[in-house]
mmCIF file of C-alpha atoms in Angstrom:
data_model
loop_
_atom_site.group_PDB
_atom_site.id
_atom_site.type_symbol
_atom_site.label_atom_id
_atom_site.label_comp_id
_atom_site.label_asym_id
_atom_site.label_seq_id
_atom_site.Cartn_x
_atom_site.Cartn_y
_atom_site.Cartn_z
ATOM 1 C CA MET A 130 -32.556 -40.098 40.151
ATOM 2 C CA ASN A 131 -35.379 -38.431 38.205
ATOM 3 C CA LYS A 132 -34.321 -34.958 39.393
ATOM 4 C CA LYS A 133 -30.752 -35.562 38.158
ATOM 5 C CA LEU A 134 -32.051 -36.675 34.771
ATOM 6 C CA LEU A 135 -34.403 -33.706 34.567
ATOM 7 C CA TYR A 136 -31.601 -31.244 35.458
ATOM 8 C CA SER A 137 -29.270 -32.878 32.929
ATOM 9 C CA LEU A 138 -31.880 -32.577 30.178
ATOM 10 C CA LEU A 139 -32.533 -28.936 31.066
ATOM 11 C CA ILE A 140 -28.812 -28.141 30.966
ATOM 12 C CA VAL A 141 -28.397 -29.831 27.566
ATOM 13 C CA LEU A 142 -31.464 -28.010 26.234
ATOM 14 C CA LEU A 143 -30.157 -24.696 27.562
ATOM 15 C CA ILE A 144 -26.756 -25.271 25.906
ATOM 16 C CA ILE A 145 -28.440 -26.033 22.562
ATOM 17 C CA ILE A 146 -30.635 -22.910 22.754
ATOM 18 C CA VAL A 147 -27.689 -20.667 23.653
ATOM 19 C CA SER A 148 -25.531 -22.168 20.863
ATOM 20 C CA VAL A 149 -28.232 -21.694 18.221
ATOM 21 C CA SER A 150 -28.914 -18.131 19.428
ATOM 22 C CA ILE A 151 -25.237 -17.157 19.307
ATOM 23 C CA THR A 152 -24.786 -18.709 15.859
ATOM 24 C CA TYR A 153 -27.860 -16.928 14.493
ATOM 25 C CA ALA A 154 -26.756 -13.592 15.966
ATOM 26 C CA TRP A 155 -23.267 -13.923 14.521
ATOM 27 C CA LEU A 156 -24.537 -14.815 11.042
ATOM 28 C CA SER A 157 -27.084 -12.003 11.085
ATOM 29 C CA TRP A 158 -24.543 -9.434 12.261
ATOM 30 C CA SER A 159 -21.663 -10.281 9.888
ATOM 31 C CA GLY A 160 -23.444 -9.142 6.697
ATOM 32 C CA VAL A 161 -20.831 -10.779 4.407
ATOM 33 C CA VAL A 162 -21.969 -13.292 1.814
ATOM 34 C CA ASN A 163 -19.471 -15.420 -0.107
ATOM 35 C CA ILE A 164 -21.419 -16.189 -3.244
ATOM 36 C CA SER A 165 -21.044 -18.946 -5.763
ATOM 37 C CA GLY A 166 -24.325 -19.087 -7.639
ATOM 38 C CA THR A 167 -27.400 -17.544 -6.027
ATOM 39 C CA SER A 168 -27.989 -16.412 -2.465
ATOM 40 C CA GLU A 169 -31.124 -15.029 -0.887
ATOM 41 C CA CYS A 170 -30.657 -11.496 -2.233
ATOM 42 C CA PHE A 171 -27.779 -11.532 -4.734
ATOM 43 C CA ASP A 172 -27.515 -13.277 -8.108
ATOM 44 C CA ILE A 173 -24.112 -14.132 -9.537
ATOM 45 C CA ASN A 174 -23.846 -15.843 -12.876
ATOM 46 C CA TYR A 175 -20.365 -16.973 -13.897
ATOM 47 C CA VAL A 176 -21.290 -16.926 -17.593
ATOM 48 C CA LYS A 177 -18.308 -18.947 -18.831
ATOM 49 C CA GLY A 178 -17.791 -20.643 -15.464
ATOM 50 C CA GLN A 179 -15.406 -19.621 -12.715
ATOM 51 C CA ASP A 180 -12.416 -21.537 -14.067
ATOM 52 C CA ILE A 181 -9.713 -20.125 -16.273
ATOM 53 C CA GLY A 182 -7.998 -23.387 -17.201
ATOM 54 C CA SER A 183 -8.758 -26.581 -15.266
ATOM 55 C CA ASP A 184 -7.158 -29.833 -14.077
ATOM 56 C CA ASN A 185 -8.357 -31.632 -17.209
ATOM 57 C CA ASN A 186 -7.546 -28.803 -19.575
ATOM 58 C CA PRO A 187 -5.054 -26.256 -18.185
ATOM 59 C CA ALA A 188 -4.918 -23.084 -20.221
ATOM 60 C CA ASN A 189 -2.067 -22.698 -22.659
ATOM 61 C CA PHE A 190 -1.416 -19.191 -23.847
ATOM 62 C CA SER A 191 -0.311 -17.806 -27.162
ATOM 63 C CA LEU A 192 1.634 -14.573 -27.282
ATOM 64 C CA ALA A 193 -0.688 -11.584 -27.160
ATOM 65 C CA SER A 194 -0.242 -7.896 -27.766
ATOM 66 C CA THR A 195 -3.510 -6.958 -26.030
ATOM 67 C CA TYR A 196 -5.760 -8.420 -23.342
ATOM 68 C CA THR A 197 -8.531 -9.236 -25.849
ATOM 69 C CA GLU A 198 -6.274 -11.971 -27.283
ATOM 70 C CA GLY A 199 -6.134 -13.739 -23.914
ATOM 71 C CA LEU A 200 -8.476 -15.963 -21.914
ATOM 72 C CA SER A 201 -11.559 -14.461 -20.323
ATOM 73 C CA SER A 202 -14.405 -15.121 -17.949
ATOM 74 C CA VAL A 203 -17.625 -13.119 -17.601
ATOM 75 C CA ILE A 204 -19.601 -12.468 -14.418
ATOM 76 C CA LYS A 205 -23.103 -11.021 -14.262
ATOM 77 C CA VAL A 206 -24.117 -9.834 -10.800
ATOM 78 C CA ASN A 207 -27.123 -8.003 -9.396
ATOM 79 C CA LEU A 208 -29.378 -7.619 -6.395
ATOM 80 C CA LYS A 209 -32.746 -9.363 -6.668
ATOM 81 C CA ASP A 210 -35.548 -6.806 -6.816
ATOM 82 C CA THR A 211 -37.659 -9.004 -4.510
ATOM 83 C CA CYS A 212 -35.233 -8.540 -1.616
ATOM 84 C CA THR A 213 -35.489 -5.940 1.137
ATOM 85 C CA ILE A 214 -31.776 -5.070 0.837
ATOM 86 C CA THR A 215 -31.298 -1.999 -1.345
ATOM 87 C CA ASN A 216 -27.603 -2.315 -2.251
ATOM 88 C CA GLY A 217 -24.380 -4.203 -1.740
ATOM 89 C CA THR A 218 -20.661 -3.913 -2.306
ATOM 90 C CA GLY A 219 -18.582 -6.629 -3.945
ATOM 91 C CA THR A 220 -14.947 -7.616 -4.235
ATOM 92 C CA LEU A 221 -13.706 -9.731 -7.142
ATOM 93 C CA TYR A 222 -10.709 -12.046 -6.781
ATOM 94 C CA LEU A 223 -8.425 -13.898 -9.172
ATOM 95 C CA ASN A 224 -7.334 -17.128 -7.502
ATOM 96 C CA THR A 225 -4.279 -18.699 -9.121
ATOM 97 C CA ASP A 226 -3.509 -22.364 -8.474
ATOM 98 C CA THR A 227 0.247 -22.183 -7.969
ATOM 99 C CA SER A 228 0.561 -25.977 -7.863
ATOM 100 C CA VAL A 229 -0.418 -26.185 -11.566
ATOM 101 C CA THR A 230 0.509 -22.771 -12.934
ATOM 102 C CA SER A 231 4.006 -22.523 -14.327
ATOM 103 C CA SER A 232 6.445 -20.695 -12.065
ATOM 104 C CA THR A 233 8.027 -19.298 -15.242
ATOM 105 C CA LEU A 234 4.846 -17.335 -15.958
ATOM 106 C CA LEU A 235 4.524 -16.084 -12.408
ATOM 107 C CA SER A 236 8.134 -15.142 -11.694
ATOM 108 C CA GLY A 237 8.669 -13.575 -15.124
ATOM 109 C CA LYS A 238 5.725 -11.215 -14.596
ATOM 110 C CA LEU A 239 4.562 -12.105 -18.095
ATOM 111 C CA LEU A 240 0.978 -12.913 -17.143
ATOM 112 C CA LYS A 241 -1.337 -9.940 -16.912
ATOM 113 C CA TYR A 242 -4.979 -9.376 -16.063
ATOM 114 C CA GLN A 243 -7.493 -6.780 -17.176
ATOM 115 C CA VAL A 244 -10.931 -6.191 -15.620
ATOM 116 C CA LEU A 245 -13.774 -4.471 -17.454
ATOM 117 C CA ASP A 246 -17.012 -3.308 -15.856
ATOM 118 C CA GLY A 247 -19.188 -3.239 -18.964
ATOM 119 C CA THR A 248 -16.825 -1.540 -21.394
ATOM 120 C CA THR A 249 -14.944 0.510 -18.778
ATOM 121 C CA SER A 250 -11.524 -0.633 -17.600
ATOM 122 C CA VAL A 251 -11.582 -0.835 -13.780
ATOM 123 C CA GLY A 252 -8.364 -2.676 -13.034
ATOM 124 C CA SER A 253 -5.277 -4.273 -14.453
ATOM 125 C CA GLY A 254 -2.049 -5.722 -13.209
ATOM 126 C CA VAL A 255 0.413 -8.570 -13.185
ATOM 127 C CA VAL A 256 -0.377 -12.088 -11.985
ATOM 128 C CA SER A 257 2.539 -12.934 -9.721
ATOM 129 C CA SER A 258 3.167 -15.714 -7.247
ATOM 130 C CA ALA A 259 0.242 -14.555 -5.115
ATOM 131 C CA GLU A 260 -2.496 -17.175 -4.946
ATOM 132 C CA ASN A 261 -5.385 -14.741 -4.436
ATOM 133 C CA ILE A 262 -5.371 -11.292 -5.975
ATOM 134 C CA GLU A 263 -8.032 -8.686 -5.251
ATOM 135 C CA ILE A 264 -8.641 -7.413 -8.784
ATOM 136 C CA TYR A 265 -11.721 -5.206 -8.362
ATOM 137 C CA LYS A 266 -13.069 -3.879 -5.071
ATOM 138 C CA ASP A 267 -15.909 -1.656 -3.892
ATOM 139 C CA ILE A 268 -18.141 -2.872 -6.722
ATOM 140 C CA PRO A 269 -21.573 -1.289 -6.288
ATOM 141 C CA ILE A 270 -24.265 -3.980 -6.536
ATOM 142 C CA THR A 271 -27.844 -2.876 -7.253
ATOM 143 C CA THR A 272 -30.864 -4.379 -9.028
ATOM 144 C CA THR A 273 -29.293 -3.433 -12.384
ATOM 145 C CA VAL A 274 -27.340 -6.361 -13.842
ATOM 146 C CA LYS A 275 -23.619 -5.562 -13.882
ATOM 147 C CA THR A 276 -21.436 -7.394 -16.429
ATOM 148 C CA ILE A 277 -17.782 -7.783 -15.441
ATOM 149 C CA THR A 278 -15.203 -9.423 -17.712
ATOM 150 C CA VAL A 279 -11.832 -10.684 -16.480
ATOM 151 C CA TYR A 280 -9.050 -11.269 -19.019
ATOM 152 C CA ILE A 281 -5.800 -13.158 -18.414
ATOM 153 C CA TRP A 282 -3.159 -12.765 -21.116
ATOM 154 C CA LEU A 283 0.476 -13.444 -21.841
ATOM 155 C CA ASP A 284 2.263 -10.223 -22.779
ATOM 156 C CA GLY A 285 4.124 -11.109 -25.970
ATOM 157 C CA ASN A 286 6.126 -7.881 -25.751
ATOM 158 C CA LEU A 287 8.051 -9.315 -22.779
ATOM 159 C CA VAL A 288 8.961 -12.648 -24.392
ATOM 160 C CA THR A 289 12.391 -13.081 -25.949
ATOM 161 C CA GLU A 290 13.635 -15.668 -28.435
ATOM 162 C CA GLN A 291 15.606 -17.321 -25.632
ATOM 163 C CA ASN A 292 12.575 -17.983 -23.412
ATOM 164 C CA GLN A 293 9.785 -18.243 -26.007
ATOM 165 C CA ASN A 294 9.599 -22.081 -26.191
ATOM 166 C CA GLU A 295 9.575 -22.478 -22.395
ATOM 167 C CA ILE A 296 6.931 -19.802 -21.973
ATOM 168 C CA LEU A 297 4.638 -21.099 -24.709
ATOM 169 C CA SER A 298 4.679 -24.576 -23.168
ATOM 170 C CA SER A 299 3.708 -23.157 -19.744
ATOM 171 C CA VAL A 300 0.197 -23.600 -18.322
ATOM 172 C CA TYR A 301 -2.098 -21.524 -16.147
ATOM 173 C CA LYS A 302 -4.894 -22.638 -13.832
ATOM 174 C CA GLY A 303 -7.062 -20.301 -11.814
ATOM 175 C CA HIS A 304 -10.578 -19.133 -11.118
ATOM 176 C CA ILE A 305 -12.493 -16.007 -10.217
ATOM 177 C CA SER A 306 -14.624 -15.530 -7.112
ATOM 178 C CA MET A 307 -16.638 -12.738 -5.548
ATOM 179 C CA ASP A 308 -17.545 -11.717 -2.011
ATOM 180 C CA ILE A 309 -20.505 -9.425 -1.477
ATOM 181 C CA LYS A 310 -21.331 -7.416 1.615
ATOM 182 C CA SER A 311 -24.810 -6.016 2.144
ATOM 183 C CA GLY A 312 -24.905 -2.228 2.141
ATOM 184 C CA ASP A 313 -27.892 -2.209 4.516
ATOM 185 C CA LYS A 314 -27.332 -2.721 8.233
#
């Protein structure tokens, strides 16, 4: 009976060691970090928060002629200088909550986004029915703090008198997120 118990314990111990080893190897090999806050080597600061509109206070838009009249969120991202990694590459996403956001805004292609890296425009487009939009990719991440601003705005040039009241009473809810991949292997 003691030999059976001993063999059973050894088998369980072996399974645990193999599982932990495989998990560690997979995590070490993947190199992708989904960041919300601070990780070991990368700092992300969602200056105004990740949300653009929320459950308690969905964003209502006014008609705008330029992106600066819309809603915005600012991200500051950099590599910690105390880390052994020398660089990284990021991808920024706009995640639209289609259960709250008005279908009128999405289907009418009235909602637009603009992305600035510092003062340089690096992307723009239309927020459609897609829940997650890749709005800025291949972002070089180094020890220098990078400031990225995302604007969401309602293009007043596309609104007519017939749909103005419906559009102005529409709401938007979404947030920004970033994935970072280490450049070092």
